C-alpha positions in Angstrom: 5.7 -3.2 -35.8 2.5 -4.7 -36.0 -0.1 -3.9 -32.8 -3.0 -5.9 -31.9 -5.1 -3.5 -29.7 -6.9 -5.9 -27.5 -10.4 -4.3 -27.1 -12.6 -1.3 -29.1 -13.2 0.8 -25.6 -11.6 4.3 -25.8 -8.4 4.3 -24.3 -7.8 1.7 -27.1 -8.9 3.5 -29.6 -6.8 6.9 -28.5 -3.7 4.5 -28.1 -4.4 3.1 -31.4 -4.6 6.5 -32.8 -1.1 7.4 -31.4 0.7 3.8 -33.1 -0.7 5.0 -36.5 0.2 8.6 -36.7 3.8 6.9 -35.6 2.9 5.0 -38.9 2.8 1.9 -36.9 0.3 -1.5 -38.4 -2.3 -1.3 -36.0 -5.2 -3.6 -36.0 -8.1 -3.4 -33.1 -10.1 -6.6 -31.8 -13.3 -6.1 -30.3 -16.3 -8.1 -29.4 -18.9 -5.5 -30.6 -19.5 -5.5 -33.8 -20.9 -2.4 -34.3 -18.3 -0.7 -32.9 -15.7 -3.1 -35.1 -17.9 -1.9 -38.0 -17.9 1.8 -37.3 -14.0 1.6 -36.8 -12.7 -0.2 -40.1 -15.9 1.0 -42.1 -16.6 4.4 -40.6 -13.2 5.2 -39.7 -14.9 6.7 -36.4 -15.6 5.2 -33.0 -19.0 7.4 -32.0 -19.6 5.4 -28.7 -17.1 7.4 -27.5 -15.8 10.3 -29.6 -17.3 12.2 -32.2 -14.0 13.1 -34.0 -13.1 11.2 -37.2 -9.8 8.0 -36.1 -6.7 7.2 -38.6 -8.0 5.5 -41.6 -5.0 3.5 -41.2 -6.7 1.6 -38.2 -8.0 -1.7 -39.1 -10.5 -3.4 -36.9 -12.0 -7.4 -36.3 -13.7 -9.7 -34.2 -11.8 -12.6 -35.4 -8.9 -13.0 -32.6 -6.7 -14.3 -35.0 -5.6 -11.3 -35.8 -3.1 -11.6 -33.0 -1.0 -14.5 -34.7 1.2 -12.7 -36.2 1.6 -9.4 -34.3 4.8 -7.8 -32.8 2.6 -6.6 -29.8 0.0 -7.1 -28.2 -1.8 -4.1 -26.4 -4.1 -5.6 -23.9 -6.8 -2.9 -23.4 -9.7 -4.4 -22.0 -11.3 -3.5 -18.6 -9.2 -5.8 -15.6 -12.0 -8.0 -15.3 -11.8 -9.7 -18.6 -7.9 -9.4 -18.9 -7.3 -13.4 -18.0 -10.3 -14.8 -19.9 -8.8 -12.2 -23.1 -5.4 -12.8 -22.8 -6.0 -16.7 -22.4 -8.1 -16.9 -25.2 -5.6 -14.5 -27.6 -2.3 -16.5 -26.3 -3.3 -19.7 -28.2 -3.3 -17.7 -31.8 0.4 -16.3 -31.1 2.4 -17.4 -33.4 5.9 -15.6 -32.0 7.0 -14.1 -28.6 5.2 -10.8 -28.3 5.4 -8.0 -26.1 2.4 -7.7 -24.1 1.5 -4.1 -23.1 -0.9 -3.9 -20.8 -2.7 -0.1 -19.8 -5.6 -1.5 -17.4 -4.9 -0.2 -14.0 -5.9 -2.6 -11.2 -5.5 -6.0 -9.4 -6.7 -9.7 -10.2 -10.1 -9.8 -8.4 -9.7 -12.7 -6.5 -5.6 -13.6 -5.9 -4.9 -9.7 -5.7 -2.4 -9.9 -7.6 -0.8 -6.6 -9.9 -1.7 -7.3 -13.8 1.7 -7.5 -14.9 2.1 -10.8 -12.6 -1.7 -11.4 -13.7 -0.6 -11.8 -17.3 3.3 -13.3 -17.0 0.6 -16.5 -15.1 -1.9 -16.4 -18.1 0.4 -16.8 -21.3 3.0 -18.8 -22.0 6.6 -18.2 -21.3 7.6 -19.1 -25.2 4.7 -16.4 -26.3 6.1 -13.9 -24.3 9.2 -11.9 -25.0 8.4 -9.4 -21.8 5.7 -7.5 -20.0 5.3 -3.4 -20.4 2.3 -1.6 -18.6 2.5 2.2 -20.1 0.2 3.9 -17.6 0.1 7.5 -16.1 -2.3 10.8 -16.1 -3.6 10.7 -19.3 -7.9 10.9 -20.9 -8.3 8.9 -23.9 -10.8 12.0 -24.7 -7.7 14.6 -24.7 -5.3 11.6 -26.2 -7.9 11.1 -29.3 -7.4 14.7 -30.4 -4.0 14.9 -29.9 -3.2 17.3 -26.7 0.0 17.4 -25.3 0.5 13.9 -22.9 3.0 12.2 -20.9 2.9 8.8 -19.1 5.4 5.7 -18.3 5.9 2.5 -20.3 6.9 0.7 -16.8 8.7 -3.0 -16.6 11.3 -4.1 -15.3 12.7 -5.4 -18.9 13.8 -2.0 -19.9 14.8 -3.2 -23.2 11.4 -4.2 -23.7 10.2 -0.7 -22.5 12.6 1.1 -24.8 10.8 -0.2 -27.6 7.3 0.3 -26.1 9.0 4.3 -25.3 9.7 4.3 -29.1 6.5 2.7 -30.2 4.5 5.8 -28.3 6.4 9.1 -28.6 5.9 11.7 -31.1 5.4 15.4 -30.8 2.1 15.2 -28.5 2.7 12.1 -26.5 5.6 11.7 -24.7 6.9 8.3 -22.9 8.7 7.7 -19.9 10.5 5.1 -18.7 10.1 3.6 -15.0 11.5 0.0 -13.3 9.9 0.1 -9.9 7.0 -1.9 -11.1 5.3 -2.7 -8.4 5.0 1.3 -7.1 4.1 1.9 -10.6 1.2 0.0 -10.3 0.0 0.0 -6.9 -0.6 3.9 -7.8 -2.2 4.0 -10.7 -4.5 1.7 -9.1 -5.0 3.7 -5.6 -5.7 6.5 -7.5 -9.0 5.2 -9.0 -10.0 5.1 -5.3 -9.1 8.0 -4.3 -10.5 9.7 -7.4 -14.2 8.7 -5.7 -13.3 10.1 -3.1 -12.9 13.1 -4.5 -16.3 12.9 -6.6 -18.3 12.3 -3.5 -16.9 15.4 -2.3 -17.6 17.3 -5.4 -21.3 15.6 -5.1 -21.5 16.2 -1.3 -20.6 20.0 -2.3 -17.7 20.7 -0.6 -14.7 22.5 -2.1 -11.1 23.0 -3.2 -10.1 22.9 0.5 -11.2 19.1 0.7 -9.8 18.1 -2.6 -6.5 19.3 -1.9 -7.0 17.8 2.1 -7.6 14.7 0.0 -5.2 14.7 -2.6 -2.2 15.0 -0.3 -3.6 12.6 2.3 -4.5 10.0 -0.5 -0.6 10.6 -1.6 0.1 9.4 1.4 -1.9 6.3 1.7 -1.0 5.2 -1.3 3.2 5.5 -0.7 2.5 3.8 2.3 0.7 0.9 1.2 3.4 1.0 -2.0 6.0 1.0 1.0 4.8 -2.2 2.5 4.6 -4.3 -1.2 7.8 -3.5 -1.8 7.8 0.2 -3.9 10.2 2.9 -4.1 9.1 5.9 -2.6 9.6 8.0 -5.2 7.6 6.9 -7.7 4.5 8.4 -5.8 6.0 11.6 -6.7 6.1 11.2 -10.9 3.9 10.5 -13.2 2.2 6.8 -12.1 1.7 8.4 -8.3 0.7 12.2 -7.5 0.4 12.7 -11.8 -2.0 10.6 -12.1 -4.1 11.1 -8.9 -4.1 14.8 -10.1 -5.8 14.1 -13.3 -8.1 11.9 -11.9 -9.0 13.7 -8.8 -9.8 16.9 -10.9 -11.5 15.9 -14.0 -14.8 14.8 -15.0 -13.6 13.0 -17.9 -12.4 9.9 -15.3 -15.1 7.2 -14.8 -14.0 7.0 -11.5 -14.1 10.7 -10.4 -17.9 10.7 -11.9 -19.5 7.3 -10.2 -18.0 9.4 -6.5 -20.2 12.3 -8.1 -23.1 10.4 -8.2 -23.1 8.9 -5.1 -21.9 12.0 -3.9 -25.0 13.5 -5.0 -27.7 10.7 -4.0 -25.7 10.6 -0.6 -25.1 6.3 -1.1 -24.1 4.0 -3.4 -27.1 2.2 -3.7 -28.3 3.5 -7.1 -24.9 3.4 -8.3 -24.7 0.1 -8.8 -28.0 -0.8 -9.9 -27.6 2.3 -13.3 -23.9 2.4 -13.5 -22.9 0.4 -16.4 -19.1 1.3 -17.2 -16.0 0.2 -16.1 -15.4 2.0 -12.6 -11.9 0.0 -11.8 -11.5 2.2 -8.3 -14.6 0.1 -7.7 -13.0 -3.1 -7.5 -9.5 -1.9 -7.0 -11.0 -0.2 -3.7 -12.3 -3.9 -2.3 -8.8 -5.3 -3.3 -6.9 -2.2 -1.5 -9.1 -2.4 1.6 -8.7 -6.0 2.2 -4.6 -6.2 1.8 -4.7 -3.0 3.9 -6.7 -4.9 6.8 -4.5 -8.3 6.6 -1.0 -6.4 6.5 -2.6 -4.2 9.4 -1.8 -1.2 6.8 -3.4 2.6 7.9 -5.8 2.9 4.8 -8.2 5.4 6.5 -9.5 6.8 3.2 -9.5 3.6 1.7 -11.5 2.4 4.2 -14.4 5.1 4.2 -14.8 4.6 0.3 -15.1 0.9 1.3 -17.9 1.4 3.3 -19.6 3.7 1.5 -19.2 1.0 -1.4 -20.1 -1.7 0.3 -21.2 -1.1 3.4 -24.1 1.4 2.7 -22.6 3.9 5.1 -23.7 7.7 4.2 -20.7 9.8 2.4 -21.9 12.6 5.1 -21.0 9.8 7.9 -17.8 9.1 6.2 -16.5 12.6 5.9 -17.3 13.0 9.6 -15.1 9.8 10.5 -12.1 10.6 8.8 -12.5 14.6 10.0 -13.0 13.3 14.0 -9.7 11.2 13.6 -7.5 10.9 16.4 -5.1 14.4 16.1 -1.0 13.6 14.7 1.9 15.1 13.6 1.4 15.4 9.5 
């Protein structure tokens, strides 16, 4: 199969290598000519990795490369997804499976990303949408460390295609049909990862992080159930699995964003200096606004929102969380 990866970032590159290891035809598309040349000519992506990448991976800055693809893997930031897929769909010559790997929501409509993709890509160009999501860091996948994630779709046959495309001795893919729960889980865990980083930067320890992750899982589940998700999804790879890896690792951009905010005891410098895509910052705003509208109790999310968008100090946020009315777990 020919797979076109939209985006030359770290996760797109790591997944492209999984595909190349599995003898699939892979071409990456990107807007940065230096990254494209680095991949195509030098077989590396030095902006993100020190290691060489599979020599059979090709790269181009011409969107025409999607024309005869069988599968499109969208590995661009959430905020760019709509624009990139709108342009790419104009070049498609046949129906394709579209794989989404971003984790978040549409910033204006608050829709889940699979819904956004279905709205963007014409039905005669889209065979199915599959989200490839779960606990994973590109930095580990690129050096072929063992990883397990989910192919999530209401089209199980398409999910099986994706499952077989990617699975090998170091990369195992399961299937999940709870699209709502999986997409909500992997988005909200980024909010919790920011909170976890704030705790670390503020000098808190393992006890605080354990409590945060446990109560964060409760929030994630509560929110998901209110929107129609299945409870068991949040005990799987796209729930507690992704929550663990993102809340505990310095590979996580969301954790490191929170860590800086904790060190600085405020988000002002983060907003001024950050140049990376931190999906949890945008997801937090969407989840907070939807929770307020639907009257869903989300105390951790609300405090992260206050730190990010209302200039509240992390110390005050932590104090207010600990001072909430006492109740049964």
